[in-house]
JSON list of C-alpha atoms in Angstrom, two decimals:
[
{"chain": "Z", "resi": 1207, "resn": "MET", "atom": "CA", "xyz": [0.07, 0.46, 0.17]},
{"chain": "Z", "resi": 1208, "resn": "VAL", "atom": "CA", "xyz": [1.46, 3.61, -0.87]},
{"chain": "Z", "resi": 1209, "resn": "LEU", "atom": "CA", "xyz": [0.85, 6.13, 0.98]},
{"chain": "Z", "resi": 1210, "resn": "MET", "atom": "CA", "xyz": [-0.13, 9.41, -0.57]},
{"chain": "Z", "resi": 1211, "resn": "PHE", "atom": "CA", "xyz": [0.34, 12.48, 0.59]},
{"chain": "Z", "resi": 1212, "resn": "GLN", "atom": "CA", "xyz": [-0.36, 16.56, -0.84]},
{"chain": "Z", "resi": 1213, "resn": "ALA", "atom": "CA", "xyz": [1.46, 19.60, -0.65]},
{"chain": "Z", "resi": 1214, "resn": "GLY", "atom": "CA", "xyz": [0.68, 21.33, 2.58]},
{"chain": "Z", "resi": 1215, "resn": "ASP", "atom": "CA", "xyz": [-0.57, 17.79, 4.63]},
{"chain": "Z", "resi": 1216, "resn": "ILE", "atom": "CA", "xyz": [0.56, 18.41, 8.39]},
{"chain": "Z", "resi": 1217, "resn": "VAL", "atom": "CA", "xyz": [2.33, 15.14, 9.18]},
{"chain": "Z", "resi": 1218, "resn": "GLN", "atom": "CA", "xyz": [3.92, 13.92, 12.37]},
{"chain": "Z", "resi": 1219, "resn": "ILE", "atom": "CA", "xyz": [6.84, 11.65, 12.03]},
{"chain": "Z", "resi": 1220, "resn": "VAL", "atom": "CA", "xyz": [6.55, 7.85, 13.61]},
{"chain": "Z", "resi": 1221, "resn": "SER", "atom": "CA", "xyz": [9.54, 6.13, 12.87]},
{"chain": "Z", "resi": 1222, "resn": "CYS", "atom": "CA", "xyz": [12.71, 7.70, 11.62]},
{"chain": "Z", "resi": 1223, "resn": "GLU", "atom": "CA", "xyz": [15.76, 5.34, 11.02]},
{"chain": "Z", "resi": 1224, "resn": "ARG", "atom": "CA", "xyz": [18.18, 8.05, 10.70]},
{"chain": "Z", "resi": 1225, "resn": "ASP", "atom": "CA", "xyz": [17.51, 9.95, 13.53]},
{"chain": "Z", "resi": 1226, "resn": "SER", "atom": "CA", "xyz": [15.50, 8.87, 16.04]},
{"chain": "Z", "resi": 1227, "resn": "ARG", "atom": "CA", "xyz": [15.23, 12.28, 18.03]},
{"chain": "Z", "resi": 1228, "resn": "LEU", "atom": "CA", "xyz": [12.64, 13.27, 15.20]},
{"chain": "Z", "resi": 1229, "resn": "VAL", "atom": "CA", "xyz": [10.13, 10.73, 16.00]},
{"chain": "Z", "resi": 1230, "resn": "GLY", "atom": "CA", "xyz": [6.92, 12.41, 17.43]},
{"chain": "Z", "resi": 1231, "resn": "LYS", "atom": "CA", "xyz": [7.49, 15.85, 15.64]},
{"chain": "Z", "resi": 1232, "resn": "ARG", "atom": "CA", "xyz": [5.67, 17.41, 12.84]},
{"chain": "Z", "resi": 1233, "resn": "GLY", "atom": "CA", "xyz": [6.26, 19.32, 10.05]},
{"chain": "Z", "resi": 1234, "resn": "TYR", "atom": "CA", "xyz": [4.45, 19.69, 6.83]},
{"chain": "Z", "resi": 1235, "resn": "ILE", "atom": "CA", "xyz": [5.03, 18.34, 2.88]},
{"chain": "Z", "resi": 1236, "resn": "ILE", "atom": "CA", "xyz": [6.06, 20.44, 0.53]},
{"chain": "Z", "resi": 1237, "resn": "ASP", "atom": "CA", "xyz": [6.09, 18.01, -2.92]},
{"chain": "Z", "resi": 1238, "resn": "GLU", "atom": "CA", "xyz": [3.23, 18.90, -4.84]},
{"chain": "Z", "resi": 1239, "resn": "ALA", "atom": "CA", "xyz": [3.48, 15.76, -6.71]},
{"chain": "Z", "resi": 1240, "resn": "PRO", "atom": "CA", "xyz": [4.40, 11.99, -5.30]},
{"chain": "Z", "resi": 1241, "resn": "PRO", "atom": "CA", "xyz": [8.18, 11.54, -5.63]},
{"chain": "Z", "resi": 1242, "resn": "PHE", "atom": "CA", "xyz": [9.74, 8.97, -7.76]},
{"chain": "Z", "resi": 1243, "resn": "ASN", "atom": "CA", "xyz": [12.23, 7.68, -5.39]},
{"chain": "Z", "resi": 1244, "resn": "GLY", "atom": "CA", "xyz": [9.78, 7.33, -2.38]},
{"chain": "Z", "resi": 1245, "resn": "VAL", "atom": "CA", "xyz": [11.10, 10.18, -0.24]},
{"chain": "Z", "resi": 1246, "resn": "TRP", "atom": "CA", "xyz": [8.75, 12.74, 0.94]},
{"chain": "Z", "resi": 1247, "resn": "ALA", "atom": "CA", "xyz": [10.29, 16.27, 1.74]},
{"chain": "Z", "resi": 1248, "resn": "VAL", "atom": "CA", "xyz": [9.07, 17.66, 5.07]},
{"chain": "Z", "resi": 1249, "resn": "HIS", "atom": "CA", "xyz": [9.40, 21.19, 5.65]},
{"chain": "Z", "resi": 1250, "resn": "GLY", "atom": "CA", "xyz": [9.36, 23.04, 9.09]},
{"chain": "Z", "resi": 1251, "resn": "LEU", "atom": "CA", "xyz": [10.63, 20.35, 11.74]},
{"chain": "Z", "resi": 1252, "resn": "PRO", "atom": "CA", "xyz": [11.37, 22.16, 15.05]},
{"chain": "Z", "resi": 1253, "resn": "GLY", "atom": "CA", "xyz": [14.80, 21.17, 16.89]},
{"chain": "Z", "resi": 1254, "resn": "VAL", "atom": "CA", "xyz": [18.09, 22.72, 17.44]},
{"chain": "Z", "resi": 1255, "resn": "LEU", "atom": "CA", "xyz": [20.20, 19.65, 16.20]},
{"chain": "Z", "resi": 1256, "resn": "THR", "atom": "CA", "xyz": [18.44, 18.98, 13.27]},
{"chain": "Z", "resi": 1257, "resn": "ALA", "atom": "CA", "xyz": [17.68, 20.77, 9.21]},
{"chain": "Z", "resi": 1258, "resn": "ASN", "atom": "CA", "xyz": [14.80, 22.55, 9.03]},
{"chain": "Z", "resi": 1259, "resn": "SER", "atom": "CA", "xyz": [13.65, 19.89, 6.55]},
{"chain": "Z", "resi": 1260, "resn": "GLY", "atom": "CA", "xyz": [14.45, 16.40, 5.64]},
{"chain": "Z", "resi": 1261, "resn": "GLY", "atom": "CA", "xyz": [13.41, 13.64, 3.50]},
{"chain": "Z", "resi": 1262, "resn": "PHE", "atom": "CA", "xyz": [11.08, 10.75, 4.94]},
{"chain": "Z", "resi": 1263, "resn": "GLU", "atom": "CA", "xyz": [9.49, 7.74, 3.41]},
{"chain": "Z", "resi": 1264, "resn": "ALA", "atom": "CA", "xyz": [6.20, 7.29, 3.43]},
{"chain": "Z", "resi": 1265, "resn": "HIS", "atom": "CA", "xyz": [5.78, 4.34, 6.28]},
{"chain": "Z", "resi": 1266, "resn": "GLU", "atom": "CA", "xyz": [7.68, 6.98, 8.53]},
{"chain": "Z", "resi": 1267, "resn": "LEU", "atom": "CA", "xyz": [5.07, 9.33, 8.31]},
{"chain": "Z", "resi": 1268, "resn": "ARG", "atom": "CA", "xyz": [1.74, 10.00, 9.38]},
{"chain": "Z", "resi": 1269, "resn": "LYS", "atom": "CA", "xyz": [-1.25, 12.58, 8.23]},
{"chain": "Z", "resi": 1270, "resn": "VAL", "atom": "CA", "xyz": [-2.55, 14.58, 11.17]},
{"chain": "Z", "resi": 1271, "resn": "GLY", "atom": "CA", "xyz": [-4.12, 17.97, 9.03]},
{"chain": "Z", "resi": 1272, "resn": "HIS", "atom": "CA", "xyz": [-3.63, 19.88, 6.28]},
{"chain": "Z", "resi": 1273, "resn": "ASN", "atom": "CA", "xyz": [-2.58, 23.68, 5.90]},
{"chain": "Z", "resi": 1274, "resn": "PRO", "atom": "CA", "xyz": [-3.46, 25.00, 2.68]},
{"chain": "Z", "resi": 1275, "resn": "SER", "atom": "CA", "xyz": [-1.58, 28.09, 3.27]},
{"chain": "Z", "resi": 1276, "resn": "LYS", "atom": "CA", "xyz": [1.65, 25.81, 3.59]},
{"chain": "Z", "resi": 1277, "resn": "ALA", "atom": "CA", "xyz": [1.26, 24.36, 0.09]},
{"chain": "Z", "resi": 1278, "resn": "PRO", "atom": "CA", "xyz": [3.46, 25.96, -2.67]},
{"chain": "Z", "resi": 1279, "resn": "LYS", "atom": "CA", "xyz": [1.99, 28.70, -4.20]},
{"chain": "Z", "resi": 1280, "resn": "PRO", "atom": "CA", "xyz": [1.61, 28.59, -8.03]},
{"chain": "Z", "resi": 1281, "resn": "ARG", "atom": "CA", "xyz": [3.70, 31.05, -10.11]},
{"chain": "Z", "resi": 1282, "resn": "ARG", "atom": "CA", "xyz": [2.05, 33.82, -12.29]},
{"chain": "Z", "resi": 1283, "resn": "GLU", "atom": "CA", "xyz": [3.42, 34.82, -15.49]},
{"chain": "Z", "resi": 1284, "resn": "SER", "atom": "CA", "xyz": [4.72, 38.15, -15.35]},
{"chain": "Z", "resi": 1285, "resn": "ARG", "atom": "CA", "xyz": [3.28, 40.86, -17.33]},
{"chain": "Z", "resi": 1286, "resn": "TRP", "atom": "CA", "xyz": [5.79, 43.63, -18.09]},
{"chain": "Z", "resi": 1287, "resn": "TRP", "atom": "CA", "xyz": [4.29, 44.98, -20.83]}
]
C-alpha cells in the first residue's frame, strides 16, 4: 500500500531510521507531486540539532491535518508590458 500526501499536509513522524530524536515531531509536506524515489520532503521540523527540512519515506509519516497556506503557491506569469 502506497501512502499519498499532498502539498500542505501536516504530518507527524512515527519512525525514523536515521535519527530517532525526530519521532513525534510535526512538519508539512512540500512536494507537489509524488516523489519518484519514495522520499517525501517534510519542512518545518523543529529542533536545534536538525535541519529545518528532511526526507522521509511514506511508512515513517502519518497525516494529522492539512494547511493549504503551507502548500507552494502557483507561479504567476509576469506582466511586463
